[in-house]
CSV table of C-alpha atoms in Angstrom, one decimal:
chain,number,residue,atom,x,y,z
O,1,MET,CA,-12.5,15.4,23.5
O,2,PHE,CA,-8.8,16.1,22.0
O,3,LEU,CA,-7.6,14.4,19.0
O,4,ILE,CA,-4.7,14.3,17.3
O,5,ARG,CA,-5.2,12.3,13.1
O,6,VAL,CA,-2.0,10.2,12.6
O,7,ARG,CA,-0.9,8.4,9.6
O,8,ALA,CA,1.9,5.7,10.3
O,9,THR,CA,4.6,4.6,7.0
O,10,PHE,CA,5.9,1.5,8.2
O,11,GLU,CA,8.2,-0.9,6.2
O,12,LYS,CA,7.1,-4.8,6.7
O,13,CYS,CA,9.7,-6.6,5.0
O,14,GLY,CA,12.4,-9.8,6.2
O,15,ARG,CA,10.6,-12.4,7.8
O,16,ALA,CA,7.6,-10.3,8.9
O,17,LYS,CA,6.6,-11.0,5.1
O,18,TYR,CA,5.3,-14.1,6.5
O,19,ILE,CA,2.7,-12.1,9.5
O,20,SER,CA,-0.6,-12.4,8.3
O,21,HIS,CA,-2.7,-10.2,8.3
O,22,LEU,CA,-4.6,-10.9,11.4
O,23,ASP,CA,-1.7,-11.0,13.0
O,24,LEU,CA,-0.6,-8.1,11.9
O,25,ASN,CA,-3.4,-6.1,14.3
O,26,ARG,CA,-2.4,-8.4,16.7
O,27,CYS,CA,1.1,-7.7,16.6
O,28,MET,CA,1.0,-3.6,16.2
O,29,LEU,CA,-1.8,-4.3,19.1
O,30,ARG,CA,1.2,-5.3,21.8
O,31,THR,CA,3.3,-2.3,19.9
O,32,PHE,CA,1.0,0.1,20.8
O,33,ARG,CA,1.5,-0.7,24.8
O,34,ARG,CA,4.6,-1.6,24.9
O,35,SER,CA,5.1,1.5,22.7
O,36,ARG,CA,3.2,3.7,26.2
O,37,LEU,CA,1.8,6.2,23.0
O,38,PRO,CA,-1.5,7.4,24.3
O,39,ILE,CA,-3.8,5.7,21.3
O,40,TRP,CA,-6.7,6.9,21.6
O,41,TYR,CA,-10.0,3.9,22.1
O,42,THR,CA,-13.6,3.6,21.2
O,43,GLU,CA,-15.9,4.5,23.1
O,44,GLY,CA,-19.1,2.4,23.7
O,45,PHE,CA,-19.1,-0.7,26.0
O,46,ASN,CA,-16.1,-2.6,24.4
O,47,PRO,CA,-13.4,0.1,24.1
O,48,HIS,CA,-10.4,-0.7,21.7
O,49,PRO,CA,-7.8,1.1,20.3
O,50,TYR,CA,-8.2,2.7,17.3
O,51,TYR,CA,-6.7,1.1,13.8
O,52,SER,CA,-6.3,0.4,10.9
O,53,PHE,CA,-3.8,-0.5,8.0
O,54,ALA,CA,-5.0,1.6,4.5
O,55,LEU,CA,-4.9,-2.0,2.2
O,56,ALA,CA,-3.8,-5.2,2.9
O,57,LEU,CA,-0.7,-6.7,1.9
O,58,SER,CA,-0.5,-10.6,1.1
O,59,LEU,CA,1.2,-13.5,2.9
O,60,GLY,CA,4.4,-13.2,1.8
O,61,PHE,CA,4.7,-9.9,0.2
O,62,GLU,CA,7.2,-7.8,1.0
O,63,SER,CA,6.6,-4.3,1.4
O,64,SER,CA,7.8,-0.1,2.3
O,65,CYS,CA,4.7,1.6,2.2
O,66,GLU,CA,1.9,0.1,4.3
O,67,ILE,CA,-0.2,2.3,6.4
O,68,LEU,CA,-1.4,2.2,9.0
O,69,ASP,CA,-3.3,5.0,11.0
O,70,PHE,CA,-5.3,6.0,14.4
O,71,ASN,CA,-5.7,8.9,16.7
O,72,LEU,CA,-3.3,10.4,20.3
O,73,ASN,CA,-5.0,12.2,23.1
O,74,GLU,CA,-2.3,14.5,23.1
O,75,ASP,CA,0.0,16.7,21.1
O,76,ILE,CA,3.6,14.1,20.6
O,77,PRO,CA,6.7,15.4,17.5
O,78,PHE,CA,5.8,13.2,15.2
O,79,ASP,CA,9.6,11.6,15.2
O,80,GLU,CA,9.0,11.1,19.0
O,81,ILE,CA,6.2,8.6,18.6
O,82,LYS,CA,8.6,6.9,14.9
O,83,ASP,CA,11.3,6.9,17.2
O,84,LYS,CA,9.0,5.2,20.6
O,85,LEU,CA,6.4,3.0,17.5
O,86,ASN,CA,10.3,1.3,16.1
O,87,SER,CA,12.5,0.5,19.9
O,88,VAL,CA,9.3,-2.0,20.1
O,89,MET,CA,8.6,-3.2,17.1
O,90,PRO,CA,9.0,-6.4,16.2
O,91,GLU,CA,12.4,-7.8,13.4
O,92,GLY,CA,10.9,-7.3,9.7
O,93,MET,CA,9.0,-4.0,10.9
O,94,ARG,CA,10.1,-0.8,11.0
O,95,ILE,CA,8.0,2.8,11.0
O,96,ILE,CA,9.3,5.1,7.9
O,97,LYS,CA,7.8,8.3,8.3
O,98,VAL,CA,4.5,9.5,10.5
O,99,ALA,CA,3.2,12.3,10.2
O,100,GLU,CA,-0.9,13.4,9.6
O,101,GLN,CA,-4.1,11.8,8.1
O,102,LYS,CA,-4.5,14.4,4.7
O,103,GLN,CA,-6.4,12.6,2.9
O,104,LYS,CA,-9.1,9.9,2.8
O,105,ILE,CA,-8.9,6.2,2.3
O,106,THR,CA,-10.9,6.4,-0.8
O,107,ALA,CA,-7.5,8.4,-2.2
O,108,ILE,CA,-6.7,5.3,-2.2
O,109,ALA,CA,-6.8,4.2,-6.5
O,110,LYS,CA,-3.3,2.0,-7.5
O,111,ALA,CA,-0.5,0.1,-5.5
O,112,GLU,CA,3.3,-0.1,-7.0
O,113,TYR,CA,4.7,-3.8,-7.0
O,114,SER,CA,7.6,-5.0,-8.2
O,115,PHE,CA,9.0,-8.7,-8.9
O,116,SER,CA,11.6,-11.5,-10.2
O,117,LEU,CA,10.6,-15.2,-12.4
O,118,VAL,CA,13.6,-16.5,-11.8
O,119,SER,CA,14.6,-19.7,-14.4
O,120,ASP,CA,16.6,-21.4,-16.4
O,121,ALA,CA,15.7,-20.6,-19.7
O,122,VAL,CA,15.2,-16.6,-19.3
O,123,ASP,CA,16.0,-15.6,-22.6
O,124,SER,CA,12.5,-17.6,-23.2
O,125,LEU,CA,10.6,-16.8,-20.2
O,126,TYR,CA,11.0,-13.0,-21.4
O,127,ALA,CA,9.6,-13.7,-24.8
O,128,ASP,CA,6.9,-15.5,-22.5
O,129,VAL,CA,6.2,-12.3,-20.6
O,130,ASN,CA,6.3,-9.8,-23.2
O,131,LYS,CA,4.3,-11.7,-24.7
O,132,LEU,CA,1.8,-11.9,-22.0
O,133,ILE,CA,1.9,-8.4,-22.1
O,134,ALA,CA,1.2,-7.5,-25.5
O,135,SER,CA,-2.1,-9.7,-26.4
O,136,PRO,CA,-5.2,-7.5,-25.9
O,137,GLU,CA,-6.5,-9.2,-23.1
O,138,ILE,CA,-5.7,-11.6,-20.0
O,139,LEU,CA,-7.0,-13.6,-18.8
O,140,ILE,CA,-7.5,-14.4,-15.4
O,141,GLU,CA,-10.0,-16.0,-12.7
O,142,LYS,CA,-11.0,-14.4,-9.6
O,143,LYS,CA,-12.9,-15.3,-6.3
O,144,THR,CA,-15.6,-12.9,-5.3
O,145,LYS,CA,-18.2,-12.7,-2.7
O,146,LYS,CA,-20.7,-14.4,-5.9
O,147,GLY,CA,-17.8,-17.1,-6.5
O,148,ILE,CA,-15.3,-17.2,-9.1
O,149,LYS,CA,-15.7,-14.3,-12.0
O,150,THR,CA,-13.5,-14.4,-15.9
O,151,VAL,CA,-11.9,-10.9,-15.1
O,152,ASP,CA,-9.8,-8.7,-17.5
O,153,ILE,CA,-7.3,-7.7,-16.1
O,154,LYS,CA,-5.6,-5.8,-18.9
O,155,PRO,CA,-7.2,-2.5,-18.3
O,156,ASP,CA,-6.4,-2.2,-15.8
O,157,MET,CA,-3.5,-3.4,-15.7
O,158,GLU,CA,0.3,-0.6,-16.6
O,159,ILE,CA,3.5,-2.3,-16.7
O,160,LEU,CA,6.6,0.5,-16.0
O,161,THR,CA,9.5,-2.3,-16.7
O,162,CYS,CA,10.3,-5.4,-17.6
O,163,ASN,CA,14.0,-6.3,-18.2
O,164,LYS,CA,15.5,-9.4,-18.7
O,165,THR,CA,19.1,-10.1,-16.5
O,166,GLU,CA,21.2,-13.5,-16.2
O,167,ARG,CA,18.8,-14.9,-14.3
O,168,SER,CA,14.9,-13.3,-14.4
O,169,VAL,CA,13.2,-11.4,-16.3
O,170,ASP,CA,12.2,-8.1,-13.1
O,171,ILE,CA,9.3,-6.5,-13.2
O,172,SER,CA,7.5,-3.9,-11.5
O,173,MET,CA,3.8,-2.7,-12.4
O,174,TYR,CA,0.8,-0.6,-11.4
O,175,LEU,CA,-2.4,-2.5,-10.1
O,176,PRO,CA,-5.5,-1.1,-8.6
O,177,ALA,CA,-6.3,-0.8,-5.3
O,178,GLY,CA,-8.5,0.7,-2.6
O,179,THR,CA,-11.5,0.5,-1.4
O,180,GLN,CA,-13.2,-0.7,-4.9
O,181,THR,CA,-11.4,-3.3,-7.0
O,182,ASN,CA,-7.9,-4.7,-5.3
O,183,TYR,CA,-6.0,-6.5,-8.0
O,184,ASN,CA,-2.1,-8.3,-7.1
O,185,PRO,CA,0.3,-9.7,-9.1
O,186,THR,CA,0.0,-13.2,-8.7
O,187,LEU,CA,-2.5,-12.6,-10.8
O,188,PHE,CA,-0.2,-12.0,-13.8
O,189,ILE,CA,1.2,-14.3,-12.8
O,190,GLU,CA,-1.4,-17.2,-12.4
O,191,ALA,CA,-2.3,-16.3,-15.8
O,192,LEU,CA,1.3,-16.2,-16.7
O,193,LYS,CA,1.9,-19.9,-15.9
O,194,LYS,CA,-0.8,-21.0,-18.4
O,195,THR,CA,0.3,-19.2,-21.0
O,196,THR,CA,4.2,-20.3,-20.4
O,197,ASP,CA,6.3,-24.1,-21.2
O,198,ILE,CA,8.8,-21.9,-18.8
O,199,ALA,CA,9.2,-23.7,-15.6
O,200,PHE,CA,9.8,-20.4,-13.4
O,201,GLU,CA,9.4,-19.3,-9.0
O,202,THR,CA,8.8,-15.6,-8.7
O,203,GLU,CA,10.9,-14.6,-6.1
O,204,ASN,CA,10.9,-11.0,-3.7
O,205,ILE,CA,7.3,-8.9,-4.6
O,206,ARG,CA,7.2,-7.0,-2.8
O,207,ARG,CA,4.1,-3.3,-2.6
O,208,THR,CA,7.0,0.3,-3.3
O,209,ALA,CA,4.2,2.5,-3.8
O,210,ILE,CA,0.6,3.2,-2.6
O,211,LEU,CA,-0.6,5.6,-4.9
O,212,CYS,CA,-3.8,8.5,-5.8
O,213,ALA,CA,-5.9,8.8,-9.6
O,214,ASP,CA,-3.4,11.2,-11.0
O,215,ASN,CA,0.2,8.4,-9.3
O,216,THR,CA,0.7,10.6,-7.1
O,217,VAL,CA,2.3,9.3,-3.3
O,218,PHE,CA,-1.3,8.9,-0.8
O,219,GLU,CA,-0.6,10.5,1.8
């Protein structure tokens, strides 16, 4: 059986950030059908096109690094695959790169996020954010399969930048991702809300990179 394993990197932004993970599956199924690419189907009583996403993305988050794996029955140039998919992708979604699958999904260890906290009292909010970052632990209530669990996210969180502008505090951070532990910035934001009296709104949460344990980009 001839099989080409393909990995596409795509962005999801603008109105597309409101497409849920379940709807993204349906959306991609329609995209493959409209592209007429020779996608590989699973075998058995109910054959269906094989494709999978490396990580789920929370509703309302944008991303410039989503990973889509699929198999083809024919050897087609990567640029042609990219063009065919982009010609039928919905608004807000665009294939950035198509390449071979070099690493297993289990190699994913973390993801990089950026976001802005907008406030009328930026100086005070900036001070409270730095106070939280410097605290010995950041406890949050996290829903698990066994119920609500108190988790300290501080050991697994790495702040990359924390800058103040005229209207916002802009933060970028690494958080664990992959098959074992997955955190996203809302955990840090919820922890901040419990420690500050400053009102703020969160804008532009974006996943900017999917990484391996050594901080190299997952490929």
